[in-house]
Tab-separated table of C-alpha atoms and ligand atoms in Angstrom:
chain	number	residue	atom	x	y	z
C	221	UNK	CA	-9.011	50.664	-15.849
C	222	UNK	CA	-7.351	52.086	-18.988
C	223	UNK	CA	-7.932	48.764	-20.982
C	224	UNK	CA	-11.520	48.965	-19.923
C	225	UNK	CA	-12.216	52.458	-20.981
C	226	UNK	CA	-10.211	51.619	-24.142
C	227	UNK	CA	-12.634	48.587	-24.819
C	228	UNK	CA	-15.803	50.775	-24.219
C	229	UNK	CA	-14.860	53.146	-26.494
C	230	UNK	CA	-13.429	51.066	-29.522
C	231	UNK	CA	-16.109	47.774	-29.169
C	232	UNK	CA	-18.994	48.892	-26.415
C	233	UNK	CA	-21.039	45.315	-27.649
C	234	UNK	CA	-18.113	43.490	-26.576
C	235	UNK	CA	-17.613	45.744	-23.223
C	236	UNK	CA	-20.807	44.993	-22.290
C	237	UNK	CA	-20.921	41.421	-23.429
C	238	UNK	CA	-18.352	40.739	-20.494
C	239	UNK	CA	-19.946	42.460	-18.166
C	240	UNK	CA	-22.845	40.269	-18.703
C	241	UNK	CA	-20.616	37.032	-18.886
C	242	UNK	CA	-18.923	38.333	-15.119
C	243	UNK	CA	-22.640	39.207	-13.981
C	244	UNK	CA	-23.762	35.832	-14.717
C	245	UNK	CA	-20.591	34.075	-13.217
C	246	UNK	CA	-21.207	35.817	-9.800
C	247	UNK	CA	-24.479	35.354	-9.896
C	248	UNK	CA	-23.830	31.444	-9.947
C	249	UNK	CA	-21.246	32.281	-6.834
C	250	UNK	CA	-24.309	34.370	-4.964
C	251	UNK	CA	-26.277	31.003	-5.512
C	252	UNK	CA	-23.843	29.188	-3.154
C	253	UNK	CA	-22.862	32.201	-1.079
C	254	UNK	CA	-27.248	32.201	-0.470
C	255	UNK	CA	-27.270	28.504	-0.052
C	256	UNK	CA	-24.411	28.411	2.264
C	257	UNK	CA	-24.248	31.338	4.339
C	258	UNK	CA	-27.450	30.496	6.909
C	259	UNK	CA	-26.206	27.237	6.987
C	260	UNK	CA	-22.643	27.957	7.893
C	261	UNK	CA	-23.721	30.084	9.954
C	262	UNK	CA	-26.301	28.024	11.678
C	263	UNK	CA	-23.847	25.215	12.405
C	264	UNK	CA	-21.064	27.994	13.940
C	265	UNK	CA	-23.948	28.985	16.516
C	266	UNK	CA	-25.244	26.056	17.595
C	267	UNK	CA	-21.489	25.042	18.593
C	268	UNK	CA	-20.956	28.394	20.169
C	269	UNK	CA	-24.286	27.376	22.548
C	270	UNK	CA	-23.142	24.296	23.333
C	271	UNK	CA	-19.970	24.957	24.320
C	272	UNK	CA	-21.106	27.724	26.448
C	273	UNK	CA	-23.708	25.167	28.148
C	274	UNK	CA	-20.858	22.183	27.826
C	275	UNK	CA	-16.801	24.075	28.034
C	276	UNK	CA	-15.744	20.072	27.560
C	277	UNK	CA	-17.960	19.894	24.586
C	278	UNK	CA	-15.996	18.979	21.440
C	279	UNK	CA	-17.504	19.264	18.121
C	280	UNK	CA	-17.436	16.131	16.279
C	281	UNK	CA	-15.003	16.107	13.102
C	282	UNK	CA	-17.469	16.502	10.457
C	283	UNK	CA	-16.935	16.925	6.884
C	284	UNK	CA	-15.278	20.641	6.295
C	285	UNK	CA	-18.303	22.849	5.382
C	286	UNK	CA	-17.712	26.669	3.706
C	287	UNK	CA	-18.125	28.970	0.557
C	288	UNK	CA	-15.927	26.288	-1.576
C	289	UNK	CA	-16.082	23.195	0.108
C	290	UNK	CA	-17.631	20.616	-0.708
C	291	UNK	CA	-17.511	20.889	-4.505
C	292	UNK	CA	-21.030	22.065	-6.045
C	293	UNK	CA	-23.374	18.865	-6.195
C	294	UNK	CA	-27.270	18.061	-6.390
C	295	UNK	CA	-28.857	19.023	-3.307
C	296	UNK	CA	-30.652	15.912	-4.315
C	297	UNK	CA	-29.002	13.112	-4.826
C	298	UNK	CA	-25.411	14.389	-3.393
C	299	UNK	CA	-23.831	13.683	-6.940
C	300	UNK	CA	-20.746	15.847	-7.412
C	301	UNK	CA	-21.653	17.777	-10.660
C	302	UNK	CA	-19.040	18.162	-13.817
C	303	UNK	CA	-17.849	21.553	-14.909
C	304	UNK	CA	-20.356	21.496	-17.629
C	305	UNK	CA	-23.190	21.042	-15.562
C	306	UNK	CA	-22.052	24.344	-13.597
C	307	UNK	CA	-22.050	26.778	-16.576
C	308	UNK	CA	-24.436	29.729	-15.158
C	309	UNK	CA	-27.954	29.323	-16.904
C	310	UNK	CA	-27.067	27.806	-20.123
C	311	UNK	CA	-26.650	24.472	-18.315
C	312	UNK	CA	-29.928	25.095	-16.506
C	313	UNK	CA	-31.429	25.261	-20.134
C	314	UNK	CA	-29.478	22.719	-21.530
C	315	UNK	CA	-30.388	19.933	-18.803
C	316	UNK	CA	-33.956	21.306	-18.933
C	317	UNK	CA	-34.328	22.346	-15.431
C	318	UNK	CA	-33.584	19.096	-14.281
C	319	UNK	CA	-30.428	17.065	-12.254
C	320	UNK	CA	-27.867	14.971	-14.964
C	321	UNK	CA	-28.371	12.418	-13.003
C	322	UNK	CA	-31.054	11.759	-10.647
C	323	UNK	CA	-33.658	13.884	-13.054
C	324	UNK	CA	-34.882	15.680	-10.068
C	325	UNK	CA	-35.817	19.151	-10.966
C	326	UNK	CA	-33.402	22.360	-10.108
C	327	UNK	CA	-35.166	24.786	-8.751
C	328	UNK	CA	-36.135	27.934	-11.190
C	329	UNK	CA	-34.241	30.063	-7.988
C	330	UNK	CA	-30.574	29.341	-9.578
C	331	UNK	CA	-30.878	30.711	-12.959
C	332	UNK	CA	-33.009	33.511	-11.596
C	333	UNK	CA	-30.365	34.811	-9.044
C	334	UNK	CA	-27.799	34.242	-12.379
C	335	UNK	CA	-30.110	36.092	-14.612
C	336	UNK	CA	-30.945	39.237	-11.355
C	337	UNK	CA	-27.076	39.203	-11.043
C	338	UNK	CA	-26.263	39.712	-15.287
C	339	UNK	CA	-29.132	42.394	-15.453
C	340	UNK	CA	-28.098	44.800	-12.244
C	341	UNK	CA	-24.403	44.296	-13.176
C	342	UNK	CA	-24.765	45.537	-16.873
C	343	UNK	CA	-27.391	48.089	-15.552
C	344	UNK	CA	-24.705	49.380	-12.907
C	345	UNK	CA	-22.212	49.334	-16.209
C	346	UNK	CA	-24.618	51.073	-18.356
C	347	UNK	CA	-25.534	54.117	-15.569
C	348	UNK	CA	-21.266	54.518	-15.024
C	349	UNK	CA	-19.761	54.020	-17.596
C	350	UNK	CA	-16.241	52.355	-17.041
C	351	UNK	CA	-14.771	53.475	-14.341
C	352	UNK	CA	-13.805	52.748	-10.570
C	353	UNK	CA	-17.366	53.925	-9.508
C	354	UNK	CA	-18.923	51.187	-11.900
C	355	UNK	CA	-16.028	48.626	-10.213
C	356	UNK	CA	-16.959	49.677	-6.901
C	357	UNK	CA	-20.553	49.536	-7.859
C	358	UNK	CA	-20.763	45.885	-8.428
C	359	UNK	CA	-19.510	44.709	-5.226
C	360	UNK	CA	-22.310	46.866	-3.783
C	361	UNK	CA	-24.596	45.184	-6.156
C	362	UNK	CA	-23.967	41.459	-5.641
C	363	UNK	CA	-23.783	42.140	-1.842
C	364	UNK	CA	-26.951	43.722	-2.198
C	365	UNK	CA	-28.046	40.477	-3.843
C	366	UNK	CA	-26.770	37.657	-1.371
C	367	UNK	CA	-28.345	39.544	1.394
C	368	UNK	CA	-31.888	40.090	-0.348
C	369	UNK	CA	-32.092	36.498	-0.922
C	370	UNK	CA	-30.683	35.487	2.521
C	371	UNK	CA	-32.947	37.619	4.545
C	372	UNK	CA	-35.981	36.902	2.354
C	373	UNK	CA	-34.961	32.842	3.279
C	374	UNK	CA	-34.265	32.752	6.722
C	375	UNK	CA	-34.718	36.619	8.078
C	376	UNK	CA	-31.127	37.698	8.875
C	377	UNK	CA	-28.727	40.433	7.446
C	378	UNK	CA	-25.576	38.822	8.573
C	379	UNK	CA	-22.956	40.830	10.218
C	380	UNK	CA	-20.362	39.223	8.438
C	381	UNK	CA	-21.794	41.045	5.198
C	382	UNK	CA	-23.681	43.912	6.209
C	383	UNK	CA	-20.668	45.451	8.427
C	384	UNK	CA	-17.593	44.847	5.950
C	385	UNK	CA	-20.672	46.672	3.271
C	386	UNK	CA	-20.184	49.746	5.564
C	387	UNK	CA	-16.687	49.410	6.028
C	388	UNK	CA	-16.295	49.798	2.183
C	389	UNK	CA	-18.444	52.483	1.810
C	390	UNK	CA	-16.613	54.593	4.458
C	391	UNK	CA	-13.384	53.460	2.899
C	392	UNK	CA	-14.587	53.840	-1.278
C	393	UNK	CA	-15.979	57.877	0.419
C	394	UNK	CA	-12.574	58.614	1.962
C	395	UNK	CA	-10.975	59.601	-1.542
C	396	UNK	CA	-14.754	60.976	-2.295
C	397	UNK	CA	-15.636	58.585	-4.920
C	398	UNK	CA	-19.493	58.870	-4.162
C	399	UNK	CA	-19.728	61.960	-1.913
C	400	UNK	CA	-17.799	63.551	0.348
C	401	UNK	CA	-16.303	61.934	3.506
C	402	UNK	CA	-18.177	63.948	5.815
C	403	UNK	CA	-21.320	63.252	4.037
C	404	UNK	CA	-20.106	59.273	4.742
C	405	UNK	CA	-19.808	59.545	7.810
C	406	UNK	CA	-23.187	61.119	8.858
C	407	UNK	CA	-24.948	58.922	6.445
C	408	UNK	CA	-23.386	55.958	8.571
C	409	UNK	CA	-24.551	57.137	11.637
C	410	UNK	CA	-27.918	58.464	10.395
C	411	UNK	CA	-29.159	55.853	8.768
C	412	UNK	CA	-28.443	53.563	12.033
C	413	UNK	CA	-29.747	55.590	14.417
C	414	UNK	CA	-33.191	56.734	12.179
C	415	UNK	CA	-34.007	53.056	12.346
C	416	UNK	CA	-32.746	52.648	15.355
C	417	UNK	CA	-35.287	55.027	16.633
C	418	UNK	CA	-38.544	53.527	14.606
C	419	UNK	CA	-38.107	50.084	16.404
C	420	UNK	CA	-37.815	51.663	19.798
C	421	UNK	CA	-40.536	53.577	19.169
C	422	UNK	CA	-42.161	50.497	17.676
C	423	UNK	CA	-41.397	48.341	20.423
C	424	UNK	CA	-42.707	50.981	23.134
C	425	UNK	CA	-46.048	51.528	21.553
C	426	UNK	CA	-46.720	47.881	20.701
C	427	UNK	CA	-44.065	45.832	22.927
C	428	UNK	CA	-43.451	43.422	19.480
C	429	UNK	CA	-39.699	44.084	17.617
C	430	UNK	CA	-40.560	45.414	13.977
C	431	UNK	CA	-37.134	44.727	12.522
C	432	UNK	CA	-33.830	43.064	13.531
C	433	UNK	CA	-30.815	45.414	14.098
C	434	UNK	CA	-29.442	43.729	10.918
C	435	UNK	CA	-31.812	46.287	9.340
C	436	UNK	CA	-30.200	49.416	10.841
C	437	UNK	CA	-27.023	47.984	9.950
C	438	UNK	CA	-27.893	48.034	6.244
C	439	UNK	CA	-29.751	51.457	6.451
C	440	UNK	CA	-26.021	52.726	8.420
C	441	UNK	CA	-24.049	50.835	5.105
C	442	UNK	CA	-26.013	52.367	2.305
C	443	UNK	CA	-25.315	55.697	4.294
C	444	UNK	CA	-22.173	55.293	4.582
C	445	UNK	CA	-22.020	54.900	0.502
C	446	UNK	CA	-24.217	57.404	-0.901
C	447	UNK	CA	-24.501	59.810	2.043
C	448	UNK	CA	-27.277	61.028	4.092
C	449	UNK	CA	-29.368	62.873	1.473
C	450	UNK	CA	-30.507	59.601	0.269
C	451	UNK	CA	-31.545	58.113	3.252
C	452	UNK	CA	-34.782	59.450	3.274
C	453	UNK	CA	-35.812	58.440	-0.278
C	454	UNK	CA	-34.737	54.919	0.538
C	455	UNK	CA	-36.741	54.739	3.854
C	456	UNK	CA	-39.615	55.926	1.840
C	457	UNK	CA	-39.082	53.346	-1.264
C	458	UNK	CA	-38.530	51.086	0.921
C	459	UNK	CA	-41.538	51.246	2.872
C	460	UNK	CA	-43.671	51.529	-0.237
C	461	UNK	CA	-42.256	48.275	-1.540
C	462	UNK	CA	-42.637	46.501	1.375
C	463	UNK	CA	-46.615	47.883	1.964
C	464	UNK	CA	-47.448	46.941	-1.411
C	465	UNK	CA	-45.676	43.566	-1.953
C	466	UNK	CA	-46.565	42.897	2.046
C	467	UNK	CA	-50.581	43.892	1.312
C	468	UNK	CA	-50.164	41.104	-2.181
C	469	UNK	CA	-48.724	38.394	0.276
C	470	UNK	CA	-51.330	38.958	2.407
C	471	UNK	CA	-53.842	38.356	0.119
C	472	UNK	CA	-52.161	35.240	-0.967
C	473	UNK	CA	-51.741	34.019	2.388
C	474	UNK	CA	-54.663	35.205	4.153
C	475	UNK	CA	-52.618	35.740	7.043
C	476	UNK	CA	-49.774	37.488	8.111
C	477	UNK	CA	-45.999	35.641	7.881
C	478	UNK	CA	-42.852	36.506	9.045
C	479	UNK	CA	-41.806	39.858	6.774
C	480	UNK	CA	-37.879	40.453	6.444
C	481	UNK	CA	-37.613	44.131	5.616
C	482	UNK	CA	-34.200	44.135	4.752
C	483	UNK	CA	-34.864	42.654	0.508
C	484	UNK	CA	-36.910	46.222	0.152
C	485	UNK	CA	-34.434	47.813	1.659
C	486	UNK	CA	-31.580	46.275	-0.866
C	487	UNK	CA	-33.814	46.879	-3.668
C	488	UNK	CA	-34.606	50.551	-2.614
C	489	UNK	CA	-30.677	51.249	-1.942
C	490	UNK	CA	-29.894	50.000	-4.995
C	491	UNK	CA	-32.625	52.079	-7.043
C	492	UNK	CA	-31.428	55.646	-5.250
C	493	UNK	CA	-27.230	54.319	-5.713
C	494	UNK	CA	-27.837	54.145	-9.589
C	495	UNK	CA	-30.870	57.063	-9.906
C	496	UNK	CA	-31.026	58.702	-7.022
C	497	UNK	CA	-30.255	62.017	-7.781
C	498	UNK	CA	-32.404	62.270	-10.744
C	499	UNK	CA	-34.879	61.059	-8.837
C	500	UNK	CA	-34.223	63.852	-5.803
C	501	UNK	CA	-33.875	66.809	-8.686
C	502	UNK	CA	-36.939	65.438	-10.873
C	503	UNK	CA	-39.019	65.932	-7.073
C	504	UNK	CA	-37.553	68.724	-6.110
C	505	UNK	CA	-38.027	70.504	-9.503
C	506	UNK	CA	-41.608	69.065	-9.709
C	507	UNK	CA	-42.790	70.152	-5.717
C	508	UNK	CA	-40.485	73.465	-5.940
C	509	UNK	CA	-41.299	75.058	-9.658
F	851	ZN	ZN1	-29.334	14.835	-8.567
């Protein structure tokens, strides 16, 4: 931590130059942990169901499938890529958007997620300055990532991110490095039961589910990071987000699809972790003169 505040001070170009360079190399590790994760997932579920239906059911020995195995290859043509063709972006660039060797074209999703995960990560730099809260604050932020794109693909939060997110949260809050542990705690169980409540209510009104508990869980995480005074600012960003880039798809579509809440809520949690209290202060001080 010492070094770091060292470098800002002496060379801040070169502090935040590798900040970017570590933004962009996660955000090449979020493109597999985005690509992998339903799909791991997927495969672990449908064994669980049939070896409920089946107990002699034995999964067939299949190649092993996780976060680092197999090595990164074309989703194409299965060609294992070389190191050079992995280098976040620039190889995008380089190879013009398309495979080395089958020519097939690489969809414009990888170097976005690269370039998403080098902007937030020197943003989260910029707003803390270095320090443990900035540390801290990009693990937030690239979880916040992974689970925007993963719920915006196949409409899950999964439990193996969104409840280890709380976890650190609670943990990060128990030496008070965000707010108070108290304030933790009730922002945990506040922002799981406020949502909790809406799709009840929801579901007794109208008999349809609104929103998956994943939701809640993510509401209770960022609650359990910044407390329970923001809760209500990201319930109502979130909602705004999601009426106004919900009414657009609509008009796109002409009907209505499948909505995953839980990218708006990301986005929103992210906004009020980084300017939250300005924005609170700058409302208050602007409805209370
Ligand atoms: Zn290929």
């Amino acid at each position: 931590m010492q070094s770091l505040v060292i470098l800002f001070t002496t060379s801040p170009t070169l502090f935040y130059l590798i900040i970017a360079i570590l933004g962009l190399c996660m955000g090449s590790f979020l493109n597999v942990v985005i690509y992998r994760t339903p799909l791991i997932l997927k495969q672990r579920w449908t064994h669980e169901c049939k070896q409920y239906l089946d107990p002699n059911f034995q999964p067939e020995p299949q190649q092993k499938f996780n976060l680092s195995l197999p090595a990164s290859h074309c989703p194409q043509c299965q060609h294992k890529l070389k190191w050079y063709h992995n280098i976040p972006l620039f190889s995008w660039l380089i190879l013009n958007g398309r495979c080395a060797y089958c020519k097939q074209s690489i969809a414009l999703r990888y170097p976005l997620v690269e370039l998403i995960s080098m902007c937030c990560t020197v943003i989260v730099a910029y707003v803390y300055g270095p320090s443990l809260e900035m540390l801290a604050g990009f693990g937030l932020t690239w979880t916040l990532i992974a689970l925007t794109f993963i719920d915006f693909d196949s409409q899950f939060l999964p439990d193996s991110y969104t409840i280890p997110l709380a976890m650190a949260g609670l943990l990060l809050n128990s030496w008070s490095l965000y707010t108070s542990p108290q304030q933790a705690i009730w922002g945990y169980l506040i922002g799981f039961l406020s949502l909790w409540l809406v799709y009840q209510g929801f579901k007794y009104f109208t008999g349809k589910e609104g929103m998956g508990y994943g939701d809640f869980k993510l509401l209770a995480a960022l609650g359990a990071w910044m407390g329970p005074s923001m809760l209500a600012l990201i319930i109502l960003l979130s909602s705004s987000l999601g009426a106004i880039i919900g009414i657009i798809l609509l008009k796109i579509h002409k009907e209505s699809q499948p909505f995953a809440f839980g990218p708006y809520l990301a986005i929103a949690g992210w906004i009020a972790f980084l300017w939250g209290e300005k924005i609170m202060d700058y409302y208050w001080g602007y409805a209370l003169p």
